[in-house]
Amino acid sequence: MIACLSLILLCQLTGEIIVRALHAPVPGPVLGFMLLFGVLMLRDRFAALARGPLAAGGIEGAAKGMLAHMSLLFVPAGVGVVQKLDLIAAHGVAIVAVLAGSVILTMLATVLTFLVVGRVIAPAGGRE
Amino acid sequence: MTAPPFSLWVYLSQTPLLWLTVTLVVYALADALSLMSGRNPLLNPVLHSLWVIGLFLFLTGTPYQVYFGGAQFVHFLLGPVTVALAVPLYENRVVVRRALVPMLLALVAGSVTAITSVVVLAELAGLPRDIVLALAPKSVTAGVAMGIAETLGADPALTAVAVILTGIMGAIVVTPMMNRLGITDYRARGFAAGLASHGIGTARAFQVDEVAGTFAGIAMSLNALVTSLLVPAAVTLLLR
């Protein structure tokens, strides 16, 4: 468990260091995500890597445990709404309406592009 | 001499322990309620945790900074959980590779729509410029969006609120909307949920379907990448 958490933190830390050093416009955790994916792919190629946190099911279990409670992690930042009550009183309705409209448009654009492109590149019809 | 219960409160209200406990207990109750309802989207655990904790802070006159002193330990995990998304991506890499082209094009279409629609709608609604800027990165996960807001000179705290509102609304709307549209491809549904409403949408997608959750997670991480590249350009283009 501790080894798995260390591996996740190491990936994020490496990501942050690279981002700072190169002034890359990529968020550190996103680079860390790519690094961890790369490590897992390397494990497939080199069996010697499958030990410690990378032994069967180790990192998988830890990551899934965290992902199962991902929504909790948004609560502290969300409670920050209490600092913005004056702004919410003045513009709250407009802000909520704008965000709701945008989230619906975004989901429609994404899902329709996904489906249409999927259909065009697989013209045989039907599923796979 | 203050009365003992009051001095105890004065002590506890300044410790991280109390606020960390409040955060976990309220969320655990909200999540149990959501589970009991069969994951009804309206009983979104984040939404109900927010107003309960917010009300509690208001009634006790606790400043947000004091609350965050305890809750930061939870907030910190937003970074590691983004890294952890590599695991479902790895496990479903075969399914993902087969959907690579639709995914990448949907990523571009969705990311551009997310930024453009919010900026245009906010301008139409006549919102002040500093609010428009703070709303622009709202479709990506909190930590990343706050970083983008800082580079734009917008208020990161307002961005965080916009991010979480977007996530909650997306998580509530996605299932009924996709069902109404008759979309049964869980890859596409999940991808849209994660792209438009980041981690909260991804958490919702994992509740509905494992494949949907995986695609949501990929969309969320890729969109964090694309949005941090696109927002500064889009803002200069759209707002001149």
mmCIF file of C-alpha atoms in Angstrom:
data_model
loop_
_atom_site.group_PDB
_atom_site.id
_atom_site.type_symbol
_atom_site.label_atom_id
_atom_site.label_comp_id
_atom_site.label_asym_id
_atom_site.label_seq_id
_atom_site.Cartn_x
_atom_site.Cartn_y
_atom_site.Cartn_z
ATOM 1 C CA MET A 1 0.000 0.000 0.000
ATOM 2 C CA ILE A 2 2.706 2.485 1.027
ATOM 3 C CA ALA A 3 4.890 1.422 -1.891
ATOM 4 C CA CYS A 4 1.969 1.940 -4.279
ATOM 5 C CA LEU A 5 1.228 5.406 -2.916
ATOM 6 C CA SER A 6 4.936 6.226 -3.162
ATOM 7 C CA LEU A 7 4.974 5.199 -6.803
ATOM 8 C CA ILE A 8 1.966 7.421 -7.548
ATOM 9 C CA LEU A 9 3.530 10.367 -5.704
ATOM 10 C CA LEU A 10 6.871 9.772 -7.430
ATOM 11 C CA CYS A 11 5.180 9.942 -10.828
ATOM 12 C CA GLN A 12 3.460 13.201 -9.881
ATOM 13 C CA LEU A 13 6.649 14.643 -8.400
ATOM 14 C CA THR A 14 8.645 13.763 -11.517
ATOM 15 C CA GLY A 15 5.873 15.333 -13.602
ATOM 16 C CA GLU A 16 5.991 18.545 -11.563
ATOM 17 C CA ILE A 17 9.786 18.734 -11.767
ATOM 18 C CA ILE A 18 9.790 18.295 -15.556
ATOM 19 C CA VAL A 19 6.993 20.858 -15.977
ATOM 20 C CA ARG A 20 8.816 23.447 -13.841
ATOM 21 C CA ALA A 21 12.192 22.789 -15.438
ATOM 22 C CA LEU A 22 10.905 23.069 -19.013
ATOM 23 C CA HIS A 23 8.194 25.692 -18.328
ATOM 24 C CA ALA A 24 5.872 23.302 -20.161
ATOM 25 C CA PRO A 25 2.195 24.346 -20.285
ATOM 26 C CA VAL A 26 1.236 20.799 -19.207
ATOM 27 C CA PRO A 27 -0.155 20.252 -15.696
ATOM 28 C CA GLY A 28 2.242 18.208 -13.520
ATOM 29 C CA PRO A 29 -0.310 15.531 -12.524
ATOM 30 C CA VAL A 30 -1.195 14.964 -16.200
ATOM 31 C CA LEU A 31 2.464 14.308 -16.996
ATOM 32 C CA GLY A 32 2.555 12.019 -13.945
ATOM 33 C CA PHE A 33 -0.431 10.144 -15.380
ATOM 34 C CA MET A 34 1.473 9.586 -18.636
ATOM 35 C CA LEU A 35 4.565 8.464 -16.706
ATOM 36 C CA LEU A 36 2.620 5.890 -14.690
ATOM 37 C CA PHE A 37 1.007 4.600 -17.888
ATOM 38 C CA GLY A 38 4.487 4.332 -19.436
ATOM 39 C CA VAL A 39 5.777 2.397 -16.415
ATOM 40 C CA LEU A 40 2.868 -0.049 -16.643
ATOM 41 C CA MET A 41 3.521 -0.591 -20.359
ATOM 42 C CA LEU A 42 7.238 -1.184 -19.640
ATOM 43 C CA ARG A 43 6.268 -3.812 -17.074
ATOM 44 C CA ASP A 44 4.579 -5.769 -19.868
ATOM 45 C CA ARG A 45 7.833 -5.834 -21.797
ATOM 46 C CA PHE A 46 10.261 -6.453 -18.929
ATOM 47 C CA ALA A 47 8.984 -9.029 -16.454
ATOM 48 C CA ALA A 48 11.753 -8.040 -14.009
ATOM 49 C CA LEU A 49 9.819 -4.830 -13.267
ATOM 50 C CA ALA A 50 6.867 -6.748 -11.826
ATOM 51 C CA ARG A 51 7.892 -6.451 -8.191
ATOM 52 C CA GLY A 52 7.164 -4.155 -5.235
ATOM 53 C CA PRO A 53 4.240 -1.856 -6.084
ATOM 54 C CA LEU A 54 4.197 -3.259 -9.622
ATOM 55 C CA ALA A 55 3.732 -6.863 -8.470
ATOM 56 C CA ALA A 56 0.439 -8.465 -9.505
ATOM 57 C CA GLY A 57 -2.505 -6.233 -8.614
ATOM 58 C CA GLY A 58 -0.599 -3.913 -6.239
ATOM 59 C CA ILE A 59 -0.770 -0.538 -7.939
ATOM 60 C CA GLU A 60 -4.066 -1.535 -9.579
ATOM 61 C CA GLY A 61 -5.748 -2.001 -6.205
ATOM 62 C CA ALA A 62 -4.384 1.217 -4.725
ATOM 63 C CA ALA A 63 -5.371 3.298 -7.759
ATOM 64 C CA LYS A 64 -8.883 1.856 -7.858
ATOM 65 C CA GLY A 65 -9.329 2.486 -4.144
ATOM 66 C CA MET A 66 -8.533 6.164 -4.714
ATOM 67 C CA LEU A 67 -10.625 6.473 -7.858
ATOM 68 C CA ALA A 68 -13.683 5.004 -6.115
ATOM 69 C CA HIS A 69 -13.801 8.078 -3.863
ATOM 70 C CA MET A 70 -12.719 10.717 -6.346
ATOM 71 C CA SER A 71 -15.782 12.945 -5.804
ATOM 72 C CA LEU A 72 -14.850 13.460 -2.151
ATOM 73 C CA LEU A 73 -11.674 15.249 -3.236
ATOM 74 C CA PHE A 74 -13.684 18.070 -4.820
ATOM 75 C CA VAL A 75 -15.509 18.946 -1.605
ATOM 76 C CA PRO A 76 -12.855 21.218 0.026
ATOM 77 C CA ALA A 77 -12.465 23.433 -3.070
ATOM 78 C CA GLY A 78 -16.229 23.424 -3.606
ATOM 79 C CA VAL A 79 -16.939 24.666 -0.110
ATOM 80 C CA GLY A 80 -14.972 27.749 -1.209
ATOM 81 C CA VAL A 81 -18.313 28.921 -2.598
ATOM 82 C CA VAL A 82 -18.941 30.386 0.888
ATOM 83 C CA GLN A 83 -16.253 32.992 0.145
ATOM 84 C CA LYS A 84 -18.068 34.068 -2.985
ATOM 85 C CA LEU A 85 -21.574 34.578 -1.610
ATOM 86 C CA ASP A 86 -21.650 38.298 -2.512
ATOM 87 C CA LEU A 87 -20.693 37.437 -6.072
ATOM 88 C CA ILE A 88 -23.277 34.641 -6.169
ATOM 89 C CA ALA A 89 -25.937 37.063 -4.911
ATOM 90 C CA ALA A 90 -25.063 39.528 -7.681
ATOM 91 C CA HIS A 91 -24.436 37.166 -10.618
ATOM 92 C CA GLY A 92 -25.322 33.666 -9.344
ATOM 93 C CA VAL A 93 -28.268 33.020 -11.660
ATOM 94 C CA ALA A 94 -26.345 34.128 -14.756
ATOM 95 C CA ILE A 95 -23.255 32.110 -13.769
ATOM 96 C CA VAL A 96 -25.253 28.930 -13.142
ATOM 97 C CA ALA A 97 -27.198 29.376 -16.409
ATOM 98 C CA VAL A 98 -23.994 29.982 -18.414
ATOM 99 C CA LEU A 99 -22.250 26.946 -16.884
ATOM 100 C CA ALA A 100 -25.311 24.721 -17.396
ATOM 101 C CA GLY A 101 -25.642 25.783 -21.029
ATOM 102 C CA SER A 102 -21.955 25.263 -21.658
ATOM 103 C CA VAL A 103 -21.786 21.825 -20.028
ATOM 104 C CA ILE A 104 -24.736 20.581 -22.111
ATOM 105 C CA LEU A 105 -23.286 21.974 -25.369
ATOM 106 C CA THR A 106 -19.902 20.445 -24.537
ATOM 107 C CA MET A 107 -21.351 17.004 -23.858
ATOM 108 C CA LEU A 108 -23.432 17.099 -27.051
ATOM 109 C CA ALA A 109 -20.464 18.168 -29.204
ATOM 110 C CA THR A 110 -18.253 15.472 -27.664
ATOM 111 C CA VAL A 111 -20.670 12.559 -27.794
ATOM 112 C CA LEU A 112 -21.873 13.348 -31.333
ATOM 113 C CA THR A 113 -18.315 13.736 -32.684
ATOM 114 C CA PHE A 114 -17.341 10.447 -31.042
ATOM 115 C CA LEU A 115 -20.306 8.576 -32.526
ATOM 116 C CA VAL A 116 -20.192 10.139 -35.999
ATOM 117 C CA VAL A 117 -16.437 9.624 -36.420
ATOM 118 C CA GLY A 118 -16.764 6.078 -35.085
ATOM 119 C CA ARG A 119 -19.401 5.339 -37.703
ATOM 120 C CA VAL A 120 -17.470 6.944 -40.571
ATOM 121 C CA ILE A 121 -14.238 5.025 -39.955
ATOM 122 C CA ALA A 122 -16.103 1.710 -39.480
ATOM 123 C CA PRO A 123 -18.461 1.806 -42.500
ATOM 124 C CA ALA A 124 -19.278 -1.904 -42.285
ATOM 125 C CA GLY A 125 -22.048 -0.888 -39.872
ATOM 126 C CA GLY A 126 -22.976 -2.484 -36.587
ATOM 127 C CA ARG A 127 -20.588 -2.806 -33.659
ATOM 128 C CA GLU A 128 -17.004 -3.781 -34.294
ATOM 129 C CA MET B 1 -13.095 32.478 32.314
ATOM 130 C CA THR B 2 -15.074 31.110 29.382
ATOM 131 C CA ALA B 3 -17.494 28.225 29.874
ATOM 132 C CA PRO B 4 -15.870 24.813 29.215
ATOM 133 C CA PRO B 5 -17.938 23.850 26.113
ATOM 134 C CA PHE B 6 -17.067 27.156 24.501
ATOM 135 C CA SER B 7 -13.339 26.944 25.200
ATOM 136 C CA LEU B 8 -13.380 23.384 23.864
ATOM 137 C CA TRP B 9 -14.982 24.691 20.653
ATOM 138 C CA VAL B 10 -12.410 27.474 20.397
ATOM 139 C CA TYR B 11 -9.683 24.864 20.612
ATOM 140 C CA LEU B 12 -11.245 22.306 18.256
ATOM 141 C CA SER B 13 -12.342 24.806 15.630
ATOM 142 C CA GLN B 14 -8.704 25.776 15.087
ATOM 143 C CA THR B 15 -7.409 22.221 14.615
ATOM 144 C CA PRO B 16 -7.261 20.442 11.261
ATOM 145 C CA LEU B 17 -8.780 17.381 12.958
ATOM 146 C CA LEU B 18 -12.248 18.867 13.318
ATOM 147 C CA TRP B 19 -12.552 20.082 9.716
ATOM 148 C CA LEU B 20 -11.075 16.955 8.221
ATOM 149 C CA THR B 21 -13.564 14.920 10.253
ATOM 150 C CA VAL B 22 -16.478 17.147 9.240
ATOM 151 C CA THR B 23 -15.534 16.789 5.566
ATOM 152 C CA LEU B 24 -15.295 13.003 5.711
ATOM 153 C CA VAL B 25 -18.390 12.451 7.860
ATOM 154 C CA VAL B 26 -20.649 14.724 5.789
ATOM 155 C CA TYR B 27 -19.415 13.166 2.552
ATOM 156 C CA ALA B 28 -19.806 9.616 3.905
ATOM 157 C CA LEU B 29 -23.433 10.386 4.851
ATOM 158 C CA ALA B 30 -24.160 12.063 1.501
ATOM 159 C CA ASP B 31 -22.595 9.107 -0.320
ATOM 160 C CA ALA B 32 -24.598 6.584 1.728
ATOM 161 C CA LEU B 33 -27.776 8.479 0.851
ATOM 162 C CA SER B 34 -26.820 8.459 -2.835
ATOM 163 C CA LEU B 35 -26.163 4.702 -2.661
ATOM 164 C CA MET B 36 -29.501 4.070 -0.925
ATOM 165 C CA SER B 37 -31.305 5.925 -3.720
ATOM 166 C CA GLY B 38 -29.677 3.653 -6.319
ATOM 167 C CA ARG B 39 -27.329 6.491 -7.363
ATOM 168 C CA ASN B 40 -30.068 8.927 -8.277
ATOM 169 C CA PRO B 41 -28.199 11.760 -10.053
ATOM 170 C CA LEU B 42 -30.049 14.400 -8.019
ATOM 171 C CA LEU B 43 -28.586 12.987 -4.807
ATOM 172 C CA ASN B 44 -25.073 13.818 -6.007
ATOM 173 C CA PRO B 45 -22.837 13.425 -2.925
ATOM 174 C CA VAL B 46 -20.639 16.449 -3.750
ATOM 175 C CA LEU B 47 -23.617 18.781 -4.157
ATOM 176 C CA HIS B 48 -25.161 17.846 -0.826
ATOM 177 C CA SER B 49 -21.837 17.828 1.034
ATOM 178 C CA LEU B 50 -21.179 21.380 -0.164
ATOM 179 C CA TRP B 51 -24.294 23.012 1.163
ATOM 180 C CA VAL B 52 -24.273 21.084 4.445
ATOM 181 C CA ILE B 53 -20.642 22.001 5.193
ATOM 182 C CA GLY B 54 -21.171 25.550 3.897
ATOM 183 C CA LEU B 55 -24.170 26.014 6.168
ATOM 184 C CA PHE B 56 -22.209 24.603 9.106
ATOM 185 C CA LEU B 57 -19.363 27.071 8.508
ATOM 186 C CA PHE B 58 -21.860 29.907 8.197
ATOM 187 C CA LEU B 59 -23.702 29.005 11.409
ATOM 188 C CA THR B 60 -20.482 28.652 13.397
ATOM 189 C CA GLY B 61 -18.931 31.767 11.824
ATOM 190 C CA THR B 62 -15.894 29.787 10.702
ATOM 191 C CA PRO B 63 -13.753 31.436 7.991
ATOM 192 C CA TYR B 64 -13.092 29.296 4.919
ATOM 193 C CA GLN B 65 -9.322 29.492 5.503
ATOM 194 C CA VAL B 66 -9.726 27.789 8.893
ATOM 195 C CA TYR B 67 -11.890 25.072 7.324
ATOM 196 C CA PHE B 68 -9.385 24.575 4.501
ATOM 197 C CA GLY B 69 -6.591 24.119 7.069
ATOM 198 C CA GLY B 70 -8.160 20.747 7.810
ATOM 199 C CA ALA B 71 -9.712 19.941 4.452
ATOM 200 C CA GLN B 72 -6.462 20.546 2.531
ATOM 201 C CA PHE B 73 -5.379 16.976 3.230
ATOM 202 C CA VAL B 74 -8.303 15.783 1.122
ATOM 203 C CA HIS B 75 -7.785 18.510 -1.495
ATOM 204 C CA PHE B 76 -4.153 17.478 -1.907
ATOM 205 C CA LEU B 77 -5.192 14.070 -3.242
ATOM 206 C CA LEU B 78 -6.605 15.636 -6.430
ATOM 207 C CA GLY B 79 -3.113 15.405 -7.944
ATOM 208 C CA PRO B 80 -2.378 11.763 -7.069
ATOM 209 C CA VAL B 81 -5.866 10.659 -8.164
ATOM 210 C CA THR B 82 -5.186 12.169 -11.608
ATOM 211 C CA VAL B 83 -2.038 10.043 -11.791
ATOM 212 C CA ALA B 84 -4.031 6.989 -10.639
ATOM 213 C CA LEU B 85 -6.230 7.296 -13.756
ATOM 214 C CA ALA B 86 -3.350 5.655 -15.629
ATOM 215 C CA VAL B 87 -4.441 2.297 -14.177
ATOM 216 C CA PRO B 88 -7.922 2.041 -15.780
ATOM 217 C CA LEU B 89 -6.387 3.396 -18.998
ATOM 218 C CA TYR B 90 -3.769 0.638 -18.890
ATOM 219 C CA GLU B 91 -6.290 -2.102 -18.110
ATOM 220 C CA ASN B 92 -8.609 -1.046 -20.931
ATOM 221 C CA ARG B 93 -5.874 -0.174 -23.422
ATOM 222 C CA VAL B 94 -7.204 -2.583 -26.059
ATOM 223 C CA VAL B 95 -10.695 -1.038 -26.051
ATOM 224 C CA VAL B 96 -9.146 2.425 -25.991
ATOM 225 C CA ARG B 97 -6.763 1.792 -28.893
ATOM 226 C CA ARG B 98 -9.701 0.627 -31.023
ATOM 227 C CA ALA B 99 -11.502 3.940 -30.354
ATOM 228 C CA LEU B 100 -8.447 6.173 -30.732
ATOM 229 C CA VAL B 101 -9.521 8.231 -33.751
ATOM 230 C CA PRO B 102 -13.085 9.048 -32.565
ATOM 231 C CA MET B 103 -11.623 9.835 -29.143
ATOM 232 C CA LEU B 104 -9.057 12.315 -30.389
ATOM 233 C CA LEU B 105 -11.500 14.131 -32.664
ATOM 234 C CA ALA B 106 -14.145 14.227 -29.917
ATOM 235 C CA LEU B 107 -11.459 15.609 -27.598
ATOM 236 C CA VAL B 108 -10.729 18.510 -29.926
ATOM 237 C CA ALA B 109 -14.427 19.209 -30.651
ATOM 238 C CA GLY B 110 -15.371 19.000 -26.976
ATOM 239 C CA SER B 111 -12.480 21.057 -25.669
ATOM 240 C CA VAL B 112 -13.064 23.863 -28.174
ATOM 241 C CA THR B 113 -16.815 23.815 -27.460
ATOM 242 C CA ALA B 114 -16.242 23.887 -23.692
ATOM 243 C CA ILE B 115 -14.112 27.031 -23.833
ATOM 244 C CA THR B 116 -15.908 28.861 -26.645
ATOM 245 C CA SER B 117 -19.426 28.227 -25.350
ATOM 246 C CA VAL B 118 -18.691 29.403 -21.830
ATOM 247 C CA VAL B 119 -16.924 32.579 -22.957
ATOM 248 C CA VAL B 120 -19.598 33.454 -25.548
ATOM 249 C CA LEU B 121 -22.529 32.676 -23.228
ATOM 250 C CA ALA B 122 -20.949 34.635 -20.372
ATOM 251 C CA GLU B 123 -20.398 37.653 -22.648
ATOM 252 C CA LEU B 124 -24.015 37.413 -23.856
ATOM 253 C CA ALA B 125 -25.212 37.269 -20.249
ATOM 254 C CA GLY B 126 -23.330 40.524 -19.674
ATOM 255 C CA LEU B 127 -21.046 39.142 -16.952
ATOM 256 C CA PRO B 128 -18.058 41.328 -16.007
ATOM 257 C CA ARG B 129 -14.784 40.535 -17.757
ATOM 258 C CA ASP B 130 -12.995 39.210 -14.652
ATOM 259 C CA ILE B 131 -15.783 36.664 -14.098
ATOM 260 C CA VAL B 132 -15.703 35.599 -17.770
ATOM 261 C CA LEU B 133 -11.964 34.905 -17.459
ATOM 262 C CA ALA B 134 -12.458 32.904 -14.266
ATOM 263 C CA LEU B 135 -15.151 30.748 -15.927
ATOM 264 C CA ALA B 136 -13.126 29.944 -19.080
ATOM 265 C CA PRO B 137 -11.227 26.861 -17.798
ATOM 266 C CA LYS B 138 -14.242 25.398 -15.922
ATOM 267 C CA SER B 139 -14.340 22.025 -17.680
ATOM 268 C CA VAL B 140 -11.002 20.765 -16.338
ATOM 269 C CA THR B 141 -10.207 19.367 -12.925
ATOM 270 C CA ALA B 142 -9.883 21.837 -10.031
ATOM 271 C CA GLY B 143 -6.111 21.952 -9.558
ATOM 272 C CA VAL B 144 -5.383 22.418 -13.245
ATOM 273 C CA ALA B 145 -8.163 24.992 -13.788
ATOM 274 C CA MET B 146 -6.919 27.067 -10.860
ATOM 275 C CA GLY B 147 -3.431 27.074 -12.387
ATOM 276 C CA ILE B 148 -4.845 28.262 -15.725
ATOM 277 C CA ALA B 149 -6.848 31.004 -13.962
ATOM 278 C CA GLU B 150 -3.676 32.262 -12.315
ATOM 279 C CA THR B 151 -1.870 32.578 -15.643
ATOM 280 C CA LEU B 152 -4.884 34.532 -16.991
ATOM 281 C CA GLY B 153 -4.858 36.868 -14.013
ATOM 282 C CA ALA B 154 -8.332 35.653 -12.991
ATOM 283 C CA ASP B 155 -9.509 34.720 -9.492
ATOM 284 C CA PRO B 156 -8.578 31.036 -8.849
ATOM 285 C CA ALA B 157 -11.102 30.746 -5.981
ATOM 286 C CA LEU B 158 -13.946 31.713 -8.314
ATOM 287 C CA THR B 159 -12.597 29.300 -10.935
ATOM 288 C CA ALA B 160 -12.670 26.494 -8.367
ATOM 289 C CA VAL B 161 -16.326 27.233 -7.645
ATOM 290 C CA ALA B 162 -17.138 27.287 -11.388
ATOM 291 C CA VAL B 163 -15.279 24.004 -11.873
ATOM 292 C CA ILE B 164 -17.221 22.278 -9.127
ATOM 293 C CA LEU B 165 -20.597 23.675 -10.232
ATOM 294 C CA THR B 166 -19.849 22.499 -13.770
ATOM 295 C CA GLY B 167 -18.879 19.060 -12.501
ATOM 296 C CA ILE B 168 -22.013 18.685 -10.403
ATOM 297 C CA MET B 169 -24.341 19.858 -13.188
ATOM 298 C CA GLY B 170 -22.652 17.591 -15.713
ATOM 299 C CA ALA B 171 -22.902 14.608 -13.358
ATOM 300 C CA ILE B 172 -26.600 15.281 -12.768
ATOM 301 C CA VAL B 173 -27.503 15.875 -16.437
ATOM 302 C CA VAL B 174 -25.432 13.241 -18.239
ATOM 303 C CA THR B 175 -27.434 10.055 -17.557
ATOM 304 C CA PRO B 176 -30.943 11.415 -18.274
ATOM 305 C CA MET B 177 -29.668 13.344 -21.306
ATOM 306 C CA MET B 178 -27.868 10.391 -22.903
ATOM 307 C CA ASN B 179 -30.848 8.106 -22.216
ATOM 308 C CA ARG B 180 -33.231 10.622 -23.798
ATOM 309 C CA LEU B 181 -30.973 10.826 -26.870
ATOM 310 C CA GLY B 182 -30.934 7.020 -27.078
ATOM 311 C CA ILE B 183 -27.117 6.836 -26.922
ATOM 312 C CA THR B 184 -26.094 3.386 -25.700
ATOM 313 C CA ASP B 185 -22.363 3.469 -26.495
ATOM 314 C CA TYR B 186 -20.848 3.709 -23.017
ATOM 315 C CA ARG B 187 -17.464 4.694 -24.452
ATOM 316 C CA ALA B 188 -18.961 7.838 -26.023
ATOM 317 C CA ARG B 189 -21.165 8.613 -22.999
ATOM 318 C CA GLY B 190 -18.274 8.319 -20.560
ATOM 319 C CA PHE B 191 -15.931 10.308 -22.765
ATOM 320 C CA ALA B 192 -18.433 13.185 -22.937
ATOM 321 C CA ALA B 193 -19.017 13.112 -19.161
ATOM 322 C CA GLY B 194 -15.309 13.230 -18.337
ATOM 323 C CA LEU B 195 -14.540 15.894 -20.893
ATOM 324 C CA ALA B 196 -17.340 18.275 -19.901
ATOM 325 C CA SER B 197 -17.345 17.694 -16.161
ATOM 326 C CA HIS B 198 -13.883 16.325 -15.224
ATOM 327 C CA GLY B 199 -13.524 14.280 -12.012
ATOM 328 C CA ILE B 200 -17.081 14.657 -10.761
ATOM 329 C CA GLY B 201 -18.393 13.505 -14.145
ATOM 330 C CA THR B 202 -15.813 10.697 -14.129
ATOM 331 C CA ALA B 203 -16.882 9.580 -10.656
ATOM 332 C CA ARG B 204 -20.474 9.535 -11.922
ATOM 333 C CA ALA B 205 -19.443 7.534 -15.019
ATOM 334 C CA PHE B 206 -17.703 4.917 -12.853
ATOM 335 C CA GLN B 207 -20.985 4.540 -10.904
ATOM 336 C CA VAL B 208 -22.866 3.775 -14.122
ATOM 337 C CA ASP B 209 -20.420 1.582 -16.043
ATOM 338 C CA GLU B 210 -16.732 0.556 -15.792
ATOM 339 C CA VAL B 211 -16.003 1.231 -19.482
ATOM 340 C CA ALA B 212 -17.775 4.605 -19.260
ATOM 341 C CA GLY B 213 -15.615 5.459 -16.249
ATOM 342 C CA THR B 214 -12.399 4.536 -18.060
ATOM 343 C CA PHE B 215 -13.252 6.687 -21.062
ATOM 344 C CA ALA B 216 -14.302 9.517 -18.747
ATOM 345 C CA GLY B 217 -10.939 9.313 -16.979
ATOM 346 C CA ILE B 218 -9.053 9.494 -20.273
ATOM 347 C CA ALA B 219 -11.176 12.423 -21.447
ATOM 348 C CA MET B 220 -10.575 14.212 -18.166
ATOM 349 C CA SER B 221 -6.785 13.888 -18.327
ATOM 350 C CA LEU B 222 -6.498 14.664 -22.036
ATOM 351 C CA ASN B 223 -8.801 17.664 -21.668
ATOM 352 C CA ALA B 224 -6.643 19.014 -18.844
ATOM 353 C CA LEU B 225 -3.760 18.901 -21.292
ATOM 354 C CA VAL B 226 -5.609 20.425 -24.275
ATOM 355 C CA THR B 227 -7.432 23.086 -22.248
ATOM 356 C CA SER B 228 -4.253 24.373 -20.624
ATOM 357 C CA LEU B 229 -2.865 24.851 -24.140
ATOM 358 C CA LEU B 230 -6.078 26.276 -25.646
ATOM 359 C CA VAL B 231 -7.518 28.627 -23.024
ATOM 360 C CA PRO B 232 -4.888 31.393 -23.213
ATOM 361 C CA ALA B 233 -5.151 31.460 -27.023
ATOM 362 C CA ALA B 234 -8.947 31.243 -27.031
ATOM 363 C CA VAL B 235 -9.296 34.034 -24.490
ATOM 364 C CA THR B 236 -7.145 36.447 -26.479
ATOM 365 C CA LEU B 237 -9.024 35.502 -29.644
ATOM 366 C CA LEU B 238 -12.560 35.698 -28.220
ATOM 367 C CA LEU B 239 -12.173 38.682 -25.924
ATOM 368 C CA ARG B 240 -9.484 40.611 -27.826
#
